[in-house]
mmCIF file of C-alpha atoms in Angstrom:
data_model
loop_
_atom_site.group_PDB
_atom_site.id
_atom_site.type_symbol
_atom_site.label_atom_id
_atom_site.label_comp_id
_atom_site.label_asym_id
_atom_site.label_seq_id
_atom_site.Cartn_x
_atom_site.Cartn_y
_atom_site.Cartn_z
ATOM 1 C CA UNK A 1 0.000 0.000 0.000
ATOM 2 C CA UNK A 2 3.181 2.576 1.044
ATOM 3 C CA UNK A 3 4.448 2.148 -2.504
ATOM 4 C CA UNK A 4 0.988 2.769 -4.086
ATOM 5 C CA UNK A 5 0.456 5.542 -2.006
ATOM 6 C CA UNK A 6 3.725 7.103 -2.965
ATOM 7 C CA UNK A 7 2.985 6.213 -6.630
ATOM 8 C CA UNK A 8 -0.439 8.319 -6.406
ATOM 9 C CA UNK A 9 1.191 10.964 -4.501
ATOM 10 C CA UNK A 10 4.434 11.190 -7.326
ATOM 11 C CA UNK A 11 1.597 11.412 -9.992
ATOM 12 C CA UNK A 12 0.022 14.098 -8.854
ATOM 13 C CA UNK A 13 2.804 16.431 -8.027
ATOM 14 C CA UNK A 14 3.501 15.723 -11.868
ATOM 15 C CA UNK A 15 0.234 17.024 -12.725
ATOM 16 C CA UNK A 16 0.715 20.178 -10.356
ATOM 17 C CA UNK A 17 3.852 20.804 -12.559
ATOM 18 C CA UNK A 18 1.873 21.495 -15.445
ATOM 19 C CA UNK A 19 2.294 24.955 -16.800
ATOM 20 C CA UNK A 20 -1.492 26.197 -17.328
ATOM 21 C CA UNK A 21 -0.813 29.809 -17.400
ATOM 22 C CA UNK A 22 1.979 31.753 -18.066
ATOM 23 C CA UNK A 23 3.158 35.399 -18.435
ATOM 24 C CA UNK A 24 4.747 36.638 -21.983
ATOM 25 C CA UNK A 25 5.819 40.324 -21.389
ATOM 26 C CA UNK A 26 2.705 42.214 -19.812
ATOM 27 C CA UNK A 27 0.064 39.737 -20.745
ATOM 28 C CA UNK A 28 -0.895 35.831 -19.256
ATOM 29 C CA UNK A 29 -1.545 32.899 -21.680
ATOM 30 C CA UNK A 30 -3.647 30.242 -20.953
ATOM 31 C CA UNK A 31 -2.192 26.781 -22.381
ATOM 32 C CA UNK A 32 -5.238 24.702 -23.109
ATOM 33 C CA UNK A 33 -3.979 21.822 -24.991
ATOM 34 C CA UNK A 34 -0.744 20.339 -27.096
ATOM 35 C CA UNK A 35 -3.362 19.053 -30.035
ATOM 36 C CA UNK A 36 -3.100 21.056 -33.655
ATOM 37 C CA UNK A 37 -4.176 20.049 -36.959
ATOM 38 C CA UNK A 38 -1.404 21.664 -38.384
ATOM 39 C CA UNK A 39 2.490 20.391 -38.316
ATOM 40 C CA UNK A 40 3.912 23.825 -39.068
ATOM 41 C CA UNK A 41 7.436 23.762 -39.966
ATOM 42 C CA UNK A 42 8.522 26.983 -38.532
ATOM 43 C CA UNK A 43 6.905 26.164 -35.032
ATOM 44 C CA UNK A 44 8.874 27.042 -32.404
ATOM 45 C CA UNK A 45 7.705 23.831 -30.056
ATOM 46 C CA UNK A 46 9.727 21.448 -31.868
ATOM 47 C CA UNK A 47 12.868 23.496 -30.685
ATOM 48 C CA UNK A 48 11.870 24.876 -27.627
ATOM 49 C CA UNK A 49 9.631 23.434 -24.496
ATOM 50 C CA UNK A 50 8.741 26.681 -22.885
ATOM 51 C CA UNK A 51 8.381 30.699 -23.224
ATOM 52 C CA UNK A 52 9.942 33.611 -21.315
ATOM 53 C CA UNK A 53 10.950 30.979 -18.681
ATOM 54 C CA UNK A 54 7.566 29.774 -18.110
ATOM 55 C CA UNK A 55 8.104 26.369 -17.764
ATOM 56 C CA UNK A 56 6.837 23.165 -19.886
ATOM 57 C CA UNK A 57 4.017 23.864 -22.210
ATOM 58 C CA UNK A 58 3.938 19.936 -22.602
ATOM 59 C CA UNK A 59 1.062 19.324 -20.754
ATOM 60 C CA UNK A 60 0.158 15.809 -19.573
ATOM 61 C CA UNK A 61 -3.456 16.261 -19.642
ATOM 62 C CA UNK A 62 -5.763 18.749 -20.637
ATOM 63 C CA UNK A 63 -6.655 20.740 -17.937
ATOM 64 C CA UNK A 64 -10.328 20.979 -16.947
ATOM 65 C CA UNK A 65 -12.233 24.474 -17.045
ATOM 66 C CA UNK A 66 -12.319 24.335 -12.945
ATOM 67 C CA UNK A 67 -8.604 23.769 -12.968
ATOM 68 C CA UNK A 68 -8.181 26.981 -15.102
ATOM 69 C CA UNK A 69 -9.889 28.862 -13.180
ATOM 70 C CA UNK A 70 -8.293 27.796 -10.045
ATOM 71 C CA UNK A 71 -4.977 28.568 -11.936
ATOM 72 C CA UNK A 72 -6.159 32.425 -12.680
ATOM 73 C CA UNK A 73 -7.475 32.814 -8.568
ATOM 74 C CA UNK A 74 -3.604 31.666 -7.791
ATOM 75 C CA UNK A 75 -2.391 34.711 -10.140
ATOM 76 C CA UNK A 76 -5.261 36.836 -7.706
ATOM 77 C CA UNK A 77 -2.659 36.336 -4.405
ATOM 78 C CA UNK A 78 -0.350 38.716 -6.288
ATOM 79 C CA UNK A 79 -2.945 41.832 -6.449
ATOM 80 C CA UNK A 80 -5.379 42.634 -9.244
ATOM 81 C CA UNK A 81 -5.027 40.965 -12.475
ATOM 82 C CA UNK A 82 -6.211 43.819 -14.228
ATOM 83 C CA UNK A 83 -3.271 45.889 -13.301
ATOM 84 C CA UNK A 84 -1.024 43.187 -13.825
ATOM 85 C CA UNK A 85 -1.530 42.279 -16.868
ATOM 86 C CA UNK A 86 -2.830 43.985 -20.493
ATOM 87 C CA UNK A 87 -4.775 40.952 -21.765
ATOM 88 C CA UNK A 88 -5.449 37.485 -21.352
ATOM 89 C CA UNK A 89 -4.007 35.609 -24.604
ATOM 90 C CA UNK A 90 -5.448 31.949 -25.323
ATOM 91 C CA UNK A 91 -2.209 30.524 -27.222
ATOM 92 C CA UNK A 92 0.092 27.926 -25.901
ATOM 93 C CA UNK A 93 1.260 24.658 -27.507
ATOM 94 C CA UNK A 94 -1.002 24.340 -29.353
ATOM 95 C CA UNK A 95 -4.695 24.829 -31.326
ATOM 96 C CA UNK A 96 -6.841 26.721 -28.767
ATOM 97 C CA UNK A 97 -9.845 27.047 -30.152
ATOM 98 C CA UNK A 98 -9.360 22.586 -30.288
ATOM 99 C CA UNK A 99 -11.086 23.278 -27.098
ATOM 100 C CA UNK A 100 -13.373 25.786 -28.207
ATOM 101 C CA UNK A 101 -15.990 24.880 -25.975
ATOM 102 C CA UNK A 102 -13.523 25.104 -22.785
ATOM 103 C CA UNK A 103 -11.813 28.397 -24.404
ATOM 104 C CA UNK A 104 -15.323 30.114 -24.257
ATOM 105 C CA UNK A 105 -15.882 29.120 -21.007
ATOM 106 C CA UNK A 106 -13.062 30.466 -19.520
ATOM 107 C CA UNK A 107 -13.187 33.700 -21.598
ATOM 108 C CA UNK A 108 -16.664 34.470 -20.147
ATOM 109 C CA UNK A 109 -15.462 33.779 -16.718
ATOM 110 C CA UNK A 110 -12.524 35.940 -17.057
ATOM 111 C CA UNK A 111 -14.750 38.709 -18.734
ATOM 112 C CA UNK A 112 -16.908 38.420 -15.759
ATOM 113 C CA UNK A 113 -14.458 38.381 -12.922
ATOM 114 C CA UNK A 114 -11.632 40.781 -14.506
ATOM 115 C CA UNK A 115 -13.002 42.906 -16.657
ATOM 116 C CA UNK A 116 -10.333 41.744 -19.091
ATOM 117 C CA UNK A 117 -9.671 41.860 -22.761
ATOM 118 C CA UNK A 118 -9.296 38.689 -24.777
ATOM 119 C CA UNK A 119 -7.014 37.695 -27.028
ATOM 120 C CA UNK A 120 -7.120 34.229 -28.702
ATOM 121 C CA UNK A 121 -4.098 33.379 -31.172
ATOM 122 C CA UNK A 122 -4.951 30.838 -33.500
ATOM 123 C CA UNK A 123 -4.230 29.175 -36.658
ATOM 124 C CA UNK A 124 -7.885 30.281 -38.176
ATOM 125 C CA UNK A 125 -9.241 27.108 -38.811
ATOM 126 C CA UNK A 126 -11.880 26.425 -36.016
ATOM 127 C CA UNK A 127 -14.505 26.052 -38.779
ATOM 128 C CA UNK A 128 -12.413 23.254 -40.008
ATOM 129 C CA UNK A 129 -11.898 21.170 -36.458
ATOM 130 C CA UNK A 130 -15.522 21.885 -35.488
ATOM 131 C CA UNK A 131 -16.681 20.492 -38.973
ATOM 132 C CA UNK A 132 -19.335 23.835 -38.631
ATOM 133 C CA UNK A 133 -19.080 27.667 -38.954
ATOM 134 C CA UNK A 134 -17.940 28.731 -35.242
ATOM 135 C CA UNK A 135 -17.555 32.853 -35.731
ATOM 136 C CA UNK A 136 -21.155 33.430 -33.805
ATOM 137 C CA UNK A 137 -19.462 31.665 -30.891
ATOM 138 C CA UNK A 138 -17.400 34.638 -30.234
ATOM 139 C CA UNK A 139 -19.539 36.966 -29.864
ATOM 140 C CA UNK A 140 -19.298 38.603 -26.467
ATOM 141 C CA UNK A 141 -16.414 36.455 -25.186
ATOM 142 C CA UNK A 142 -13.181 37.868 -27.103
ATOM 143 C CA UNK A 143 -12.372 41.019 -27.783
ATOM 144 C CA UNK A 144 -9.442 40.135 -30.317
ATOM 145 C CA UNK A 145 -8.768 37.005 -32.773
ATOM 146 C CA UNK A 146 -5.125 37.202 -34.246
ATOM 147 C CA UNK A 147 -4.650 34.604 -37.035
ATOM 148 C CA UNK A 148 -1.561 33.401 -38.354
ATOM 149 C CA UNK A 149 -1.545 33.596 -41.870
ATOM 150 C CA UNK A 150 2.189 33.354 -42.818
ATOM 151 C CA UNK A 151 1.977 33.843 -46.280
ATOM 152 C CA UNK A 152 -0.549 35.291 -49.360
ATOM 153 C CA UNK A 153 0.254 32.134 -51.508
ATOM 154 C CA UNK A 154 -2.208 28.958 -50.777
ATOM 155 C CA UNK A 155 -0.054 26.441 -52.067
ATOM 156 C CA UNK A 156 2.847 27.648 -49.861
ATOM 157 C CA UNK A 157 0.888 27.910 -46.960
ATOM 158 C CA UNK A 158 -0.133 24.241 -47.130
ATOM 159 C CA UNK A 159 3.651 23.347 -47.480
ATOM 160 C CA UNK A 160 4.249 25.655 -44.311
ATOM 161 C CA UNK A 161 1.503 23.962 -42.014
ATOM 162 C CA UNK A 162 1.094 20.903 -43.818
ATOM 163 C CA UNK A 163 -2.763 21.067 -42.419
ATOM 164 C CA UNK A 164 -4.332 17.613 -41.756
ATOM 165 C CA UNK A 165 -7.251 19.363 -43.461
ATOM 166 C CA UNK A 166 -5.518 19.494 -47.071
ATOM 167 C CA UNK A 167 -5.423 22.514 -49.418
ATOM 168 C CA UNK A 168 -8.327 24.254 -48.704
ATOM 169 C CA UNK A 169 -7.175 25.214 -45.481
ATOM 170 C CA UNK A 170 -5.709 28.587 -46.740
ATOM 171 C CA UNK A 171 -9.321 29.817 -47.796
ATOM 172 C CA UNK A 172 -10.842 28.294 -44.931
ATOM 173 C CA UNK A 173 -8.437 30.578 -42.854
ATOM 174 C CA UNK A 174 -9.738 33.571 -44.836
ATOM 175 C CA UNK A 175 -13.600 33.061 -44.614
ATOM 176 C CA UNK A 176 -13.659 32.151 -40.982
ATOM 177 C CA UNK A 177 -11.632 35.484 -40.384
ATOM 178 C CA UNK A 178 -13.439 37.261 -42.532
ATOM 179 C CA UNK A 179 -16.986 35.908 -40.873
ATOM 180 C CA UNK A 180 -15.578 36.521 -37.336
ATOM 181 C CA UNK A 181 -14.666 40.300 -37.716
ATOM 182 C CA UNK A 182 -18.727 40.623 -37.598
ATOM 183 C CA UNK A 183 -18.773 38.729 -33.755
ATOM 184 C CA UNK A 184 -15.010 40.623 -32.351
ATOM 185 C CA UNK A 185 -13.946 44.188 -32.287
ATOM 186 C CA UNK A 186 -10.668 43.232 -33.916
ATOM 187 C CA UNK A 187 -9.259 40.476 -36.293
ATOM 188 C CA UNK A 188 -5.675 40.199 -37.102
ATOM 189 C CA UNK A 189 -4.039 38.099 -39.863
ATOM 190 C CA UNK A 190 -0.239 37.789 -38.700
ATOM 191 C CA UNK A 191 2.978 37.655 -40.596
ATOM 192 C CA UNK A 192 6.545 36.751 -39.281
ATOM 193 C CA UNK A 193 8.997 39.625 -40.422
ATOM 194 C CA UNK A 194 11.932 38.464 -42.072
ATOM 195 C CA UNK A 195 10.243 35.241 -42.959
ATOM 196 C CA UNK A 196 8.533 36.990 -46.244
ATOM 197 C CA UNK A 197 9.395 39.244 -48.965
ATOM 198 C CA UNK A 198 8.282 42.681 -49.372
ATOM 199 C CA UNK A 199 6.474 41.823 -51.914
ATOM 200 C CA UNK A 200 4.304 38.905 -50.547
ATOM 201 C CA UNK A 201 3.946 41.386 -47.254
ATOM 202 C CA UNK A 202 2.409 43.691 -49.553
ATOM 203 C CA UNK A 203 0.042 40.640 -50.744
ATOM 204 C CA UNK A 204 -1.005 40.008 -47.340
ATOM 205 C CA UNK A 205 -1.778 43.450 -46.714
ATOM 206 C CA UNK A 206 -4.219 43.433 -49.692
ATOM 207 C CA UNK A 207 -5.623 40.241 -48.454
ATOM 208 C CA UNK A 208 -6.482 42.294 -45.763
ATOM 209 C CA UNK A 209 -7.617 45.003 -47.119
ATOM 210 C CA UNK A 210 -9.992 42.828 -48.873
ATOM 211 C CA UNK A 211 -11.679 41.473 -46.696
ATOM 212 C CA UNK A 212 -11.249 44.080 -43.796
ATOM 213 C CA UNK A 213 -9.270 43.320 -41.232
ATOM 214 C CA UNK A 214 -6.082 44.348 -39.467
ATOM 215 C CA UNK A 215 -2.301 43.231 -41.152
ATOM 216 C CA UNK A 216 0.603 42.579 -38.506
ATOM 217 C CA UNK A 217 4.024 41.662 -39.117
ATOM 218 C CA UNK A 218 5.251 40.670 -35.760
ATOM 219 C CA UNK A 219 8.576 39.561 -34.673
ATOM 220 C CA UNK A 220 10.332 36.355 -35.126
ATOM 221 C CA UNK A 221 10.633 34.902 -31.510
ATOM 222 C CA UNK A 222 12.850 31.573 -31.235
#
């Protein structure tokens, strides 16, 4: 019994060790889950296991929504969240809205009890996972969708990502973000500077422009 009881007790201090939320500069992250449909080959988990020092982003579950929000109340011992922190970002390693469900969950709850923006970082292709148009979902719960589009060119993008979901990801991407701008204040479709000509930046801007939302080129961070 001793050396199943120390088994049980060595198990769970392993699952305490899992790094739920983190802080990135002046905002916290939630890490919901390690599951993505893409197998990008720029992303920085296959070099790296954590961010700004914030411990494994492996997780060996998926947390549950209670356990999130027990996670956030730890962050509360340090003073008020809200003057802490700029925004709560949904983007760890992996697919957030693979959770969506969970994500909007803990988005209300944080909306309710903080009075904080949210951001959720994602890949764009929630309409894919979900097999359904998810934009509506948002409504009311984030207050900022950043998409990573990484290049204007389709056919590039699916040799970037290599998407489970095939060639039609790319406009997949651009409908659900251009659907979703209707449910959020702001959509953003993301670049990595350096990692694109000037001339395909200038594509993606049009892209944008098209179908009206915000173009970012953000740092490379690796």
């Amino acid at each position: 019994m001793c050396g199943i009881k120390g088994k049980r007790e060595k198990e769970t201090a392993m699952e305490k060790e899992m790094t739920i939320l983190y802080e990135v500069h002046d905002n916290l992250y939630v890490n919901l889950t390690n599951r993505c449909p893409c197998a990008c080959t720029f992303c920085l988990r296959q070099t790296m296991d954590e961010m700004n020092h914030s411990g494994s982003l492996w997780l060996k579950r998926e947390p549950t929504v209670e356990e999130v929000k027990q996670e956030f109340r730890k962050f509360e011992e340090d003073g008020e969240l809200s003057r802490k922190y700029r925004e709560v970002v949904f983007c760890g390693f992996g697919e957030p809205t693979e959770r969506l469900e969970e994500l909007l969950e803990i988005a209300a709850f944080v909306k309710e009890r903080y009075r904080m923006p949210i951001r959720v970082n994602t890949n764009g292709l929630s309409d894919l996972i979900h097999g359904k148009p998810t934009a509506p979902l948002f409504r009311g719960c984030v207050d900022v969708v950043s998409i990573s589009l990484n290049t204007p060119d389709k056919d590039e993008y699916f040799r970037l990502t290599r998407s489970k979901f095939g060639e039609g990801s790319f406009d997949a991407l651009l409908k659900f973000a251009e659907e979703v701008k209707e449910y959020v204040p702001k959509v953003v479709l993301t670049t990595v500077e350096t990692t694109i000509s000037e001339e395909d930046q200038t594509r993606c801007r049009e892209i944008c422009g098209r179908i009206g939302v915000t173009y970012r080129i953000r740092p490379w961070e690796g």
